[in-house]
Short mmCIF file of C-alpha atoms in Angstrom, two decimals:
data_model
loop_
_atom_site.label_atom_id
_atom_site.label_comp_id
_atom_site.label_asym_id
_atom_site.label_seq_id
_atom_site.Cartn_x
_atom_site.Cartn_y
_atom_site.Cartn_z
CA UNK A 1199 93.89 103.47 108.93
CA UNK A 1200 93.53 103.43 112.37
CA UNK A 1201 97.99 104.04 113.32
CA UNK A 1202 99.27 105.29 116.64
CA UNK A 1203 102.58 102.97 116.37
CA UNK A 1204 106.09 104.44 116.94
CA UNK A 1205 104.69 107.84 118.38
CA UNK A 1206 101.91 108.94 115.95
CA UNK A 1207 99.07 110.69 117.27
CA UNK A 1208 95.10 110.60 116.07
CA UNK A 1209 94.62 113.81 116.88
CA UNK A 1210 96.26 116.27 114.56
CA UNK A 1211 93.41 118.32 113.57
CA UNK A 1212 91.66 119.67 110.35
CA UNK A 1213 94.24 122.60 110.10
CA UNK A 1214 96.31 120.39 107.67
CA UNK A 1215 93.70 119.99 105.48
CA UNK A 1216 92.26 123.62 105.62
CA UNK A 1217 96.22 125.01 105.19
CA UNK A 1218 96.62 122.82 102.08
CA UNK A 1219 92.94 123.41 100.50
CA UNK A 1220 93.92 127.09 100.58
CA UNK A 1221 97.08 126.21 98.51
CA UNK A 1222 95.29 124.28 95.85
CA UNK A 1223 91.82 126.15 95.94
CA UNK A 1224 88.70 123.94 96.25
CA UNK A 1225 88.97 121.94 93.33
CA UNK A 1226 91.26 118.67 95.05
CA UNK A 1227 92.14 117.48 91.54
CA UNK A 1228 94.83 120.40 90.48
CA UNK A 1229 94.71 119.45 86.53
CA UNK A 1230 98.22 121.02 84.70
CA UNK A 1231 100.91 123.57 84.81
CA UNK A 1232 101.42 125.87 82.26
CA UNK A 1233 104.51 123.98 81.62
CA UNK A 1234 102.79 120.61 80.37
CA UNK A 1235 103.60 119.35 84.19
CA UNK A 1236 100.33 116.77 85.12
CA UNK A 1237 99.71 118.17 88.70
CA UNK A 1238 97.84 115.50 90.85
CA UNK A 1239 97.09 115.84 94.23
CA UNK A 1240 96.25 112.69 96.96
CA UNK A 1241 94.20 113.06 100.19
CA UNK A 1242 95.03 110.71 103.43
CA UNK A 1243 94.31 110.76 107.04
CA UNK A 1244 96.75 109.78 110.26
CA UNK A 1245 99.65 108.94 108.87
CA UNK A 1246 99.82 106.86 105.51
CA UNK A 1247 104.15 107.35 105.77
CA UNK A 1248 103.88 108.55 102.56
CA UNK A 1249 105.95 111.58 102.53
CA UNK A 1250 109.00 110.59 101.34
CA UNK A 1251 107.52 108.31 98.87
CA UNK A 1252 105.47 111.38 97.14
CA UNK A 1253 109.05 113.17 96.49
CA UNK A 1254 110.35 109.93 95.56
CA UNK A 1255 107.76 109.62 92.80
CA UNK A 1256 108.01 113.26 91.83
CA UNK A 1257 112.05 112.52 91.48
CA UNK A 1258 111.05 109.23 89.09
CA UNK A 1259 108.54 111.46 87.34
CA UNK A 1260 109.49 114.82 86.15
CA UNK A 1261 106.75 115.62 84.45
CA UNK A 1262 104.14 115.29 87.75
CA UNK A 1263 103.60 117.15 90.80
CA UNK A 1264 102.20 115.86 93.83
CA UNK A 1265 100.16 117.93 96.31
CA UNK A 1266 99.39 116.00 99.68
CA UNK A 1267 96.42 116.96 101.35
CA UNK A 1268 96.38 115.51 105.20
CA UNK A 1269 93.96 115.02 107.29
CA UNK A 1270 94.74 113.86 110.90
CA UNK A 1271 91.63 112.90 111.93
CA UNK A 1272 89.99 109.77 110.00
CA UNK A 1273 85.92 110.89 110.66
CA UNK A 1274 86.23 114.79 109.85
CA UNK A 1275 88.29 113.14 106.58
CA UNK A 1276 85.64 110.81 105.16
CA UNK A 1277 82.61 112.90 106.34
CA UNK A 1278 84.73 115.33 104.09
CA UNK A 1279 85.09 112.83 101.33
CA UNK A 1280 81.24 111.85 101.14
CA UNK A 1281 80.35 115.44 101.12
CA UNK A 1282 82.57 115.83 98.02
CA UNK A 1283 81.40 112.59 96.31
CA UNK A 1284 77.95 114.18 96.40
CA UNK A 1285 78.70 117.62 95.21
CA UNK A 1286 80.51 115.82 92.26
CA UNK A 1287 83.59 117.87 92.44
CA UNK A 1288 86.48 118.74 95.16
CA UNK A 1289 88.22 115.32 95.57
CA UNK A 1290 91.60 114.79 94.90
CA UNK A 1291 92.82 112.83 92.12
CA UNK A 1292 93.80 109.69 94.68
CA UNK A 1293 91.63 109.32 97.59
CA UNK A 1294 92.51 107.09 100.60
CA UNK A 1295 89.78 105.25 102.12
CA UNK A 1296 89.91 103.70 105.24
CA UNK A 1297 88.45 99.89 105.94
CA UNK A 1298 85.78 100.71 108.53
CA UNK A 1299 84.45 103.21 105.64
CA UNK A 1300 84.38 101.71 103.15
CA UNK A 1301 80.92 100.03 103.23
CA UNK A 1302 79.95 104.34 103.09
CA UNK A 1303 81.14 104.80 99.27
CA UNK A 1304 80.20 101.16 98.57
CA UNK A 1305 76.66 102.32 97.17
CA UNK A 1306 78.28 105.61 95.33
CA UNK A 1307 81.03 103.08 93.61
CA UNK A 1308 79.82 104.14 90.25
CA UNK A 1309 81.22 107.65 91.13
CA UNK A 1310 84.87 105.62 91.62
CA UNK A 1311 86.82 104.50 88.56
CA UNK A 1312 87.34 100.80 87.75
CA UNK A 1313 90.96 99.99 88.68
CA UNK A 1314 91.38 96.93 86.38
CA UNK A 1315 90.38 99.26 83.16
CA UNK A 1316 92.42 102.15 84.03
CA UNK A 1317 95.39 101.12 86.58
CA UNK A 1318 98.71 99.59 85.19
CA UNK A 1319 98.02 96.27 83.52
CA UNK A 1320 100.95 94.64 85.38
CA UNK A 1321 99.07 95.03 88.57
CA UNK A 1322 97.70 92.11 88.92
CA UNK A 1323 95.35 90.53 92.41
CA UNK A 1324 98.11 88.35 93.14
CA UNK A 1325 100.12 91.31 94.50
CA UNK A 1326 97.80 91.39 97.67
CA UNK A 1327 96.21 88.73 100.33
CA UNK A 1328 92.95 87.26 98.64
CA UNK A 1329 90.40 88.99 101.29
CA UNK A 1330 92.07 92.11 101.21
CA UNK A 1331 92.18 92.16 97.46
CA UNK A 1332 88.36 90.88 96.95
CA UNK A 1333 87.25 93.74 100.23
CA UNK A 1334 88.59 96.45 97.03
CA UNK A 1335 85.39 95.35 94.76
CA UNK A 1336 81.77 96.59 94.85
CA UNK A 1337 79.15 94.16 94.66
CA UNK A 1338 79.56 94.24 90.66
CA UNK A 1339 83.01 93.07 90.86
CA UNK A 1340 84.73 96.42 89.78
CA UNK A 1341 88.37 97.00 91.85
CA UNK A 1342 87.54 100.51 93.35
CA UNK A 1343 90.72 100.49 95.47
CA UNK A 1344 94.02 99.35 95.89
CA UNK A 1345 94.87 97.93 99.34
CA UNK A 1346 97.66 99.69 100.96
CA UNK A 1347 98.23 98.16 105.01
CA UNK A 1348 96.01 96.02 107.10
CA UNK A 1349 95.08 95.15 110.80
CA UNK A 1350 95.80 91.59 111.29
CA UNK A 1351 94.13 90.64 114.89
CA UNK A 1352 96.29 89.24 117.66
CA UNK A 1353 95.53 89.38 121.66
CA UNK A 1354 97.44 91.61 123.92
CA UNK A 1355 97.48 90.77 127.36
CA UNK A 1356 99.38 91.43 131.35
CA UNK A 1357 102.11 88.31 131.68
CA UNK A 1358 101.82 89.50 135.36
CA UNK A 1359 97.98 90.28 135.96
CA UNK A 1360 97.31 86.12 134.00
CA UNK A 1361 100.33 85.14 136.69
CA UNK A 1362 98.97 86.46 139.81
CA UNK A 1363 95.90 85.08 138.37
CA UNK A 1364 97.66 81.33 138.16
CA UNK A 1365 96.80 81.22 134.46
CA UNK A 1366 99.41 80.44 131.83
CA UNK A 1367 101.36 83.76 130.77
CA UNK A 1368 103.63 82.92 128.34
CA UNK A 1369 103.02 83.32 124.85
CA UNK A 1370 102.65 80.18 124.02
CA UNK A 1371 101.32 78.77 127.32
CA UNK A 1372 98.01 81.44 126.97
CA UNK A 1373 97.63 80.08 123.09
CA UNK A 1374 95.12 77.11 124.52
CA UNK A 1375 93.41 79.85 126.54
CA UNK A 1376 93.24 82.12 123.50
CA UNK A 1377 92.15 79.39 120.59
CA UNK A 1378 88.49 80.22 120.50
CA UNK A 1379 85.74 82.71 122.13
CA UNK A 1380 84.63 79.42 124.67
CA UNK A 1381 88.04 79.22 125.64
CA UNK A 1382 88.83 82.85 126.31
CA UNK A 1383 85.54 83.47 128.42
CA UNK A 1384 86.12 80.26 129.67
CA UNK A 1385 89.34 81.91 131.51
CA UNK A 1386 87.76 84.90 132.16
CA UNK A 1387 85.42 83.72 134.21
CA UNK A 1388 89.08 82.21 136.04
CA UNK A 1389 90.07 85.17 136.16
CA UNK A 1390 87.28 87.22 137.68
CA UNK A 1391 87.00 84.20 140.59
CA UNK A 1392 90.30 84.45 141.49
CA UNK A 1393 91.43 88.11 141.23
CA UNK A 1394 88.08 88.90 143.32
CA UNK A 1395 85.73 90.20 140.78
CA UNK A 1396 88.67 92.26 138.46
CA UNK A 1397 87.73 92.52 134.97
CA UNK A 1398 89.23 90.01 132.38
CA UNK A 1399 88.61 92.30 129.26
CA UNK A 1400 88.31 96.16 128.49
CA UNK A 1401 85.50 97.12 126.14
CA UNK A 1402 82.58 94.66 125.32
CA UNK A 1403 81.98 96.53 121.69
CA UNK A 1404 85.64 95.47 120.64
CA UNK A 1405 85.23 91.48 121.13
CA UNK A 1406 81.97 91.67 119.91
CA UNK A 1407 82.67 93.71 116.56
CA UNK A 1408 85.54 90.83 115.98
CA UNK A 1409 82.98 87.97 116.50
CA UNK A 1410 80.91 89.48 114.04
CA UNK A 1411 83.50 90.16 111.31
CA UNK A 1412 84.62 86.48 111.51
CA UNK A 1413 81.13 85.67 110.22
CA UNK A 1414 81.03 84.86 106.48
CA UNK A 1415 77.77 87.22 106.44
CA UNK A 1416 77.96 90.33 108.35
CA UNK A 1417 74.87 92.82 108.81
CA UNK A 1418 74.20 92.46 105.24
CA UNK A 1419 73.87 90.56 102.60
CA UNK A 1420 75.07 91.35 99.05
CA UNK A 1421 71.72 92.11 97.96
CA UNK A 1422 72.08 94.69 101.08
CA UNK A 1423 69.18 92.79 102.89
CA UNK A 1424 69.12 93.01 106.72
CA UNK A 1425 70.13 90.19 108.10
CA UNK A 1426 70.32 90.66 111.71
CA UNK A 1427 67.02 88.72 112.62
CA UNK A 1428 68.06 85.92 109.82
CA UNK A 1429 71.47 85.77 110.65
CA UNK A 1430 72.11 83.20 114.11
CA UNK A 1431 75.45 83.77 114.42
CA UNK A 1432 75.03 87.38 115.33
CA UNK A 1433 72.47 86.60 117.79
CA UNK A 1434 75.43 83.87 119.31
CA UNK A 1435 77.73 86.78 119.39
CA UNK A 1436 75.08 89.20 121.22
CA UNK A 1437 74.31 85.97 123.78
CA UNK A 1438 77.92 85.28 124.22
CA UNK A 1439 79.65 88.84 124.63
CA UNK A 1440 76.40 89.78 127.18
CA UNK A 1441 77.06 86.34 129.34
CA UNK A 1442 80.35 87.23 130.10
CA UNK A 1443 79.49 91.34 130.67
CA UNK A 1444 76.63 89.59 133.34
CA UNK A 1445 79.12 87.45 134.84
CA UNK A 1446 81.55 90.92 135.77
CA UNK A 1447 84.20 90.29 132.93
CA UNK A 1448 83.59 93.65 131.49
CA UNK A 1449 85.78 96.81 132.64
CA UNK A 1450 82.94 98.55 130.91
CA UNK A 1451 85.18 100.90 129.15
CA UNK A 1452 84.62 103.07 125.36
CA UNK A 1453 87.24 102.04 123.75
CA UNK A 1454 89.87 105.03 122.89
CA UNK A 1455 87.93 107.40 125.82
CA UNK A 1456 89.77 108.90 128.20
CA UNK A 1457 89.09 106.53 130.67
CA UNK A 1458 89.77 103.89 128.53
CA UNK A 1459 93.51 105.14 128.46
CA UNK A 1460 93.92 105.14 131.65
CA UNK A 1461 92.80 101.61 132.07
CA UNK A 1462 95.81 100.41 130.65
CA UNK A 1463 98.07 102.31 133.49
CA UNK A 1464 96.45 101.16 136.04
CA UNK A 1465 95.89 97.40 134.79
CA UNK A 1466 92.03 97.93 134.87
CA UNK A 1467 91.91 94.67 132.87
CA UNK A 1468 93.79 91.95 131.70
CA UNK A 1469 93.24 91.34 127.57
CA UNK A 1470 92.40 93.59 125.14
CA UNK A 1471 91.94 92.90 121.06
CA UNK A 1472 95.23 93.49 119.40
CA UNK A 1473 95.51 94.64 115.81
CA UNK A 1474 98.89 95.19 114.91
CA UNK A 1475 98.34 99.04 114.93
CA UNK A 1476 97.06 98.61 118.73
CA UNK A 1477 100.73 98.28 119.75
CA UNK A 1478 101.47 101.77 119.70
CA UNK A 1479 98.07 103.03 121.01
CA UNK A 1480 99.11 100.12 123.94
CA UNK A 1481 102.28 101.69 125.19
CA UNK A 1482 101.89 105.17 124.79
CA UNK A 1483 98.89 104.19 127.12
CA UNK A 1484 100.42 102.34 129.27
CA UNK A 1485 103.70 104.54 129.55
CA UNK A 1486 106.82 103.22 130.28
CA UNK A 1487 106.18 102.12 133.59
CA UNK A 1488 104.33 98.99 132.19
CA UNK A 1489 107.10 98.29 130.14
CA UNK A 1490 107.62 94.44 129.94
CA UNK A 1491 104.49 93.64 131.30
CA UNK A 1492 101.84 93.37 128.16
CA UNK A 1493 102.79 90.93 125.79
CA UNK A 1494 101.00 89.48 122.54
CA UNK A 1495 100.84 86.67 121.12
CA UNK A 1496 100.12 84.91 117.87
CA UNK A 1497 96.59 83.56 118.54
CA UNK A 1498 92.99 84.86 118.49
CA UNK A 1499 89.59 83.24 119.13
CA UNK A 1500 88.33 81.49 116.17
CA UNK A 1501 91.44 82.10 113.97
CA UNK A 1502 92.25 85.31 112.78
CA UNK A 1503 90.43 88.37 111.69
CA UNK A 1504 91.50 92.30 110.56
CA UNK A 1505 90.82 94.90 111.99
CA UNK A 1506 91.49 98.63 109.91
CA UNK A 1507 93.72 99.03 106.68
CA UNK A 1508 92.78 101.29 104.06
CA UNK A 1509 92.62 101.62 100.15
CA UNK A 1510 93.67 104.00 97.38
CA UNK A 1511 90.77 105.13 95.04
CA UNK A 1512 90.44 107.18 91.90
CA UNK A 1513 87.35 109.15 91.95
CA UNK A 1514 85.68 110.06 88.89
CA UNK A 1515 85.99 113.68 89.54
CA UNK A 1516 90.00 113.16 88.55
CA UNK A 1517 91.44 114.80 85.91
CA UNK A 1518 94.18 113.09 85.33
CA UNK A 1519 92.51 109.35 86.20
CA UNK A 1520 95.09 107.05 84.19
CA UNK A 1521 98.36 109.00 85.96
CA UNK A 1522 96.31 108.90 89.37
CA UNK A 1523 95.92 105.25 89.00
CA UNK A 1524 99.52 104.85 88.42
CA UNK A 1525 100.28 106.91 91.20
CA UNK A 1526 98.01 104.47 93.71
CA UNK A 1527 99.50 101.45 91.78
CA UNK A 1528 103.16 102.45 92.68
CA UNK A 1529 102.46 103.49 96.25
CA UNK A 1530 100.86 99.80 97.09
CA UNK A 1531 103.69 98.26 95.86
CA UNK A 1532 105.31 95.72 98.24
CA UNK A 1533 108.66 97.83 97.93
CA UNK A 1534 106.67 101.13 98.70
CA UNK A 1535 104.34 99.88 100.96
CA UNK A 1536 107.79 98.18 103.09
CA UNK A 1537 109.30 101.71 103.28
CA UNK A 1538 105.93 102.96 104.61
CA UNK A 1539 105.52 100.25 107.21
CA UNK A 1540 108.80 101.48 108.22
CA UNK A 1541 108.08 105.47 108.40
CA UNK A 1542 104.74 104.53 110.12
CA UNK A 1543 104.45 101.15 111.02
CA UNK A 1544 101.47 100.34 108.91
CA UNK A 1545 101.62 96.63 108.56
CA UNK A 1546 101.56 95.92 104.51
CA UNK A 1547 98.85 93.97 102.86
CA UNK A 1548 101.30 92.76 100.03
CA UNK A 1549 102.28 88.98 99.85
CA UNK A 1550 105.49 89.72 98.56
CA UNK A 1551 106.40 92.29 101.72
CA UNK A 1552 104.70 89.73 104.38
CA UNK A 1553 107.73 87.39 103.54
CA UNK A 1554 110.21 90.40 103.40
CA UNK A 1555 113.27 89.70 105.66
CA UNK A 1556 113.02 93.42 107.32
CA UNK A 1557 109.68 92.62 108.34
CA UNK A 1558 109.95 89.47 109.35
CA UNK A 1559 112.64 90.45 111.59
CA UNK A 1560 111.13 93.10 113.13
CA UNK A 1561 110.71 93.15 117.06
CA UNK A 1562 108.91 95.07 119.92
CA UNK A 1563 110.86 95.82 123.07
CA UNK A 1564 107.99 97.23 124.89
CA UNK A 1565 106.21 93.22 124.50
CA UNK A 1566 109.31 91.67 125.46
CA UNK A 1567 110.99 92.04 122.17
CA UNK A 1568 108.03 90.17 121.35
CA UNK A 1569 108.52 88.89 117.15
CA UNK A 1570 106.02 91.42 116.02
CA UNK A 1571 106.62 91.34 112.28
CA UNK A 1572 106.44 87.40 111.81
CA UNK A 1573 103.62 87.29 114.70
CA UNK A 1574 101.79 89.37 112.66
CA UNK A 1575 102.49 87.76 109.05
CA UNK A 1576 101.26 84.64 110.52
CA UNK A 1577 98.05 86.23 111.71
CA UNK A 1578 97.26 87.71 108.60
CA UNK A 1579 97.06 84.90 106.41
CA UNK A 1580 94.69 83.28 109.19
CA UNK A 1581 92.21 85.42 108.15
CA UNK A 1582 90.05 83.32 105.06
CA UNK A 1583 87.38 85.72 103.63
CA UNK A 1584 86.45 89.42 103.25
CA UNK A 1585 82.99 89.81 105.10
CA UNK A 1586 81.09 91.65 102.90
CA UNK A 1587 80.50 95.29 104.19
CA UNK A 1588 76.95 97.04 102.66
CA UNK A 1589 75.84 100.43 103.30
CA UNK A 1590 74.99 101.28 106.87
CA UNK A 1591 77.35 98.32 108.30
CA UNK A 1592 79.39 100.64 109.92
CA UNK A 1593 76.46 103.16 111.38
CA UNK A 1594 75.15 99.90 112.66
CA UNK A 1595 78.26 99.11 114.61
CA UNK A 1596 79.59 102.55 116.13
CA UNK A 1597 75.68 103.80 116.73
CA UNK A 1598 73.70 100.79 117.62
CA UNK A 1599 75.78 97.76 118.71
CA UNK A 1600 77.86 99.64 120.73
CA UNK A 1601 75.25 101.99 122.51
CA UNK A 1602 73.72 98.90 123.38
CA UNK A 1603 76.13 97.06 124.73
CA UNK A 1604 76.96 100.25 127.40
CA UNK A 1605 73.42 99.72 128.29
CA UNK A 1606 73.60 95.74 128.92
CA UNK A 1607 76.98 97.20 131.09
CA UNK A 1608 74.76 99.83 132.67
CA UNK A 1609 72.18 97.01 133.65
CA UNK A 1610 69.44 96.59 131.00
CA UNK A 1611 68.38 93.27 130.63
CA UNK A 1612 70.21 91.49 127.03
CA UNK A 1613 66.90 90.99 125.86
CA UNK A 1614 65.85 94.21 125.70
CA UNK A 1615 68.87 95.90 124.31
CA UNK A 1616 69.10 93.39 121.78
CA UNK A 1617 65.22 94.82 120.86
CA UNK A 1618 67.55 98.06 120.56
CA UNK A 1619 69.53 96.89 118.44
CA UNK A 1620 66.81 95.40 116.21
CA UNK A 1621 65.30 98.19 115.58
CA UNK A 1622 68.03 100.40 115.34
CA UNK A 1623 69.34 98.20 112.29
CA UNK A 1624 65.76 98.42 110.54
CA UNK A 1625 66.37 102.61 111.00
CA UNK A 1626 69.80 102.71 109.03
CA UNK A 1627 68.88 100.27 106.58
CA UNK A 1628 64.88 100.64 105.08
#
């Protein structure tokens, strides 16, 4: 869960988590009161908006007690998590997992309780979008988590930078510029003739990850084989995200770096890959100066794709693994996870909430009172398939893929940093 919208910071700390270990001692699952009271504690990161639900379900259920352990960092959180997994005890009873880690626990799933045995037997796959549903499952088919919000991808972009440009900026006059990756560098390379050489996008790493993800196999297969030399269409990706970095449509930015931020002040590019979550991170960025000026719209190369959501697991270690369950069941509810999206702005994963009125109707100012919630909605359920995500997938992408794209940005030759990224994949997966 990747959330910045309506105000919320990534950068909270790890004194959360170190103030509420104290409370409960080291062992995350608290077992029972002396009372008979279950006691069953939950661990998130950023902001799940799950505060006033957790009193909610304490009020509906007098006999348990919920202790929240918080996290507000998401990498500190699940280096925290795998550490735990390992030492076979100090989780808590309900463990939030985000999307981009999930391919890390995917080989440890045995140490994760089977959802469909244990959770609530009215819970049944039709309560969430197909992908995000089936992206819960380990290779063997076992439900290790229950989806709670997702990232549905959308393009944000400056109506006035695509004006002075004389490209189309209305939402749904850029839609033929935006409906697939030929199309979109296709404009970019417009756009760098005539602003004089300006950048059309911000960060190479974020286009490319998304062209990779809409592949039906990622960087492994589900025998967790390799595939990067096997697999053409991530070798089209590599050719076609390099081209247009050669060809000066790159602002040659790292995405959430200082720098990066600052880009989007100054209009130090034009587009920028827009999961719904991205609003917030756009215009607390791009302060209220740029106010009316980025807009987004409901189109994305390709069709859609996602881009962060998380799940709710029950680890092994729990004491209390059939009351856990039921705990994660009633907090992805659609009527739970509406109140969150609300608190938080984490964009649901539940078919029933996607077609919820309050969503639906739910608007941006800062885009033009652009129709985020229905914009959104519609972009989800582009997205056809859960790309399966083996172990080392995501080392792969933050600490080869990326690294080598900086280089192609520095000036090494595609070729060569592709060689980088060959055997920088063999490494992380032997």
């Amino acid at each position: 869960m990747r959330h910045l919208h309506k105000g919320v910071s990534f950068a909270i700390g790890l004194a959360v988590l170190g103030a509420s270990l104290t409370a409960c001692g080291d062992d995350g699952s608290s077992g029972s009161s002396g009372t008979g009271q279950i006691e069953l504690s939950i661990g998130t990161f950023t902001e799940f908006g799950y505060e006033n639900l957790l009193t909610e379900y304490e009020q509906l259920h007098p006999n348990i007690k919920i202790t929240h352990h918080k996290t507000g960092e998401g990498g500190p959180y699940h280096q925290n998590l795998i550490t735990k997994l390992a030492a076979g005890n100090g989780l808590e009873d309900v463990v939030a997992v985000e999307e981009g880690h999930f391919s890390d626990i995917i080989d440890k799933s045995s140490k994760f309780n089977d959802l469909t045995e244990i959770g609530p037997k009215d819970v049944t796959p039709d309560r969430w979008l197909d992908w995000k549903y089936e992206a819960g499952k380990d290779k063997d088919g076992r439900l290790i988590g229950y989806g709670t919000d997702i990232g549905p991808l959308a393009l944000c972009y400056r109506k006035d930078l695509l004006q002075a440009a004389g490209l189309p900026s209305d939402p749904e006059g850029v839609k033929s510029l935006f409906a697939t990756w030929d199309s979109y560098f296709a404009a970019g390379d417009q756009y760098v003739a005539h602003t004089g050489g300006k950048p059309w996008f911000d960060a190479s790493s974020q286009l490319y990850n998304s062209m990779v993800n809409q592949l039906d196999t990622g960087y492994l297969d589900r025998d967790d084989k390799l595939t990067i030399e096997s697999n053409p269409g991530i070798k089209a990706a590599w050719d076609r995200i390099t081209g247009a970095i050669q060809r000066g449509q790159s602002a040659k930015l790292i995405a959430f770096s200082n720098e990066w931020k600052t880009g989007f002040q100054q209009g130090s590019f034009a587009t920028t890959v827009c999961p719904s979550w991205m609003l917030g991170v756009v215009e607390e960025n791009a302060g209220p100066g740029n106010a009316g000026k980025w807009a987004v719209t409901d189109a994305f190369p390709n069709g859609g794709g996602n881009w962060g959501g998380s799940y709710l697991t029950v680890p092994k270690q729990s004491r209390h693994p059939k009351e856990a369950a039921e705990l994660a069941a009633w907090l992805t509810a659609p009527e739970q996870q509406l109140k969150a999206f609300q608190a938080r702005g984490n964009f649901p994963s539940q078919v029933q909430a996607l077609t919820s009125p309050q969503l639906l109707q739910q608007t941006e100012p800062y885009f033009g009172d652009a129709p985020v919630g229905r914009l959104y909605a519609d972009q989800a359920k582009k997205v056809t398939h859960a790309q399966y995500k083996g172990p080392g997938d995501g080392q792969i992408q933050e600490n080869v893929t990326s690294p080598a794209l900086q280089a192609v940005e520095q000036g090494t030759p595609p070729d060569q940093a592709w060689q980088q990224v060959v055997d920088g994949a063999k490494k992380i997966v032997k």
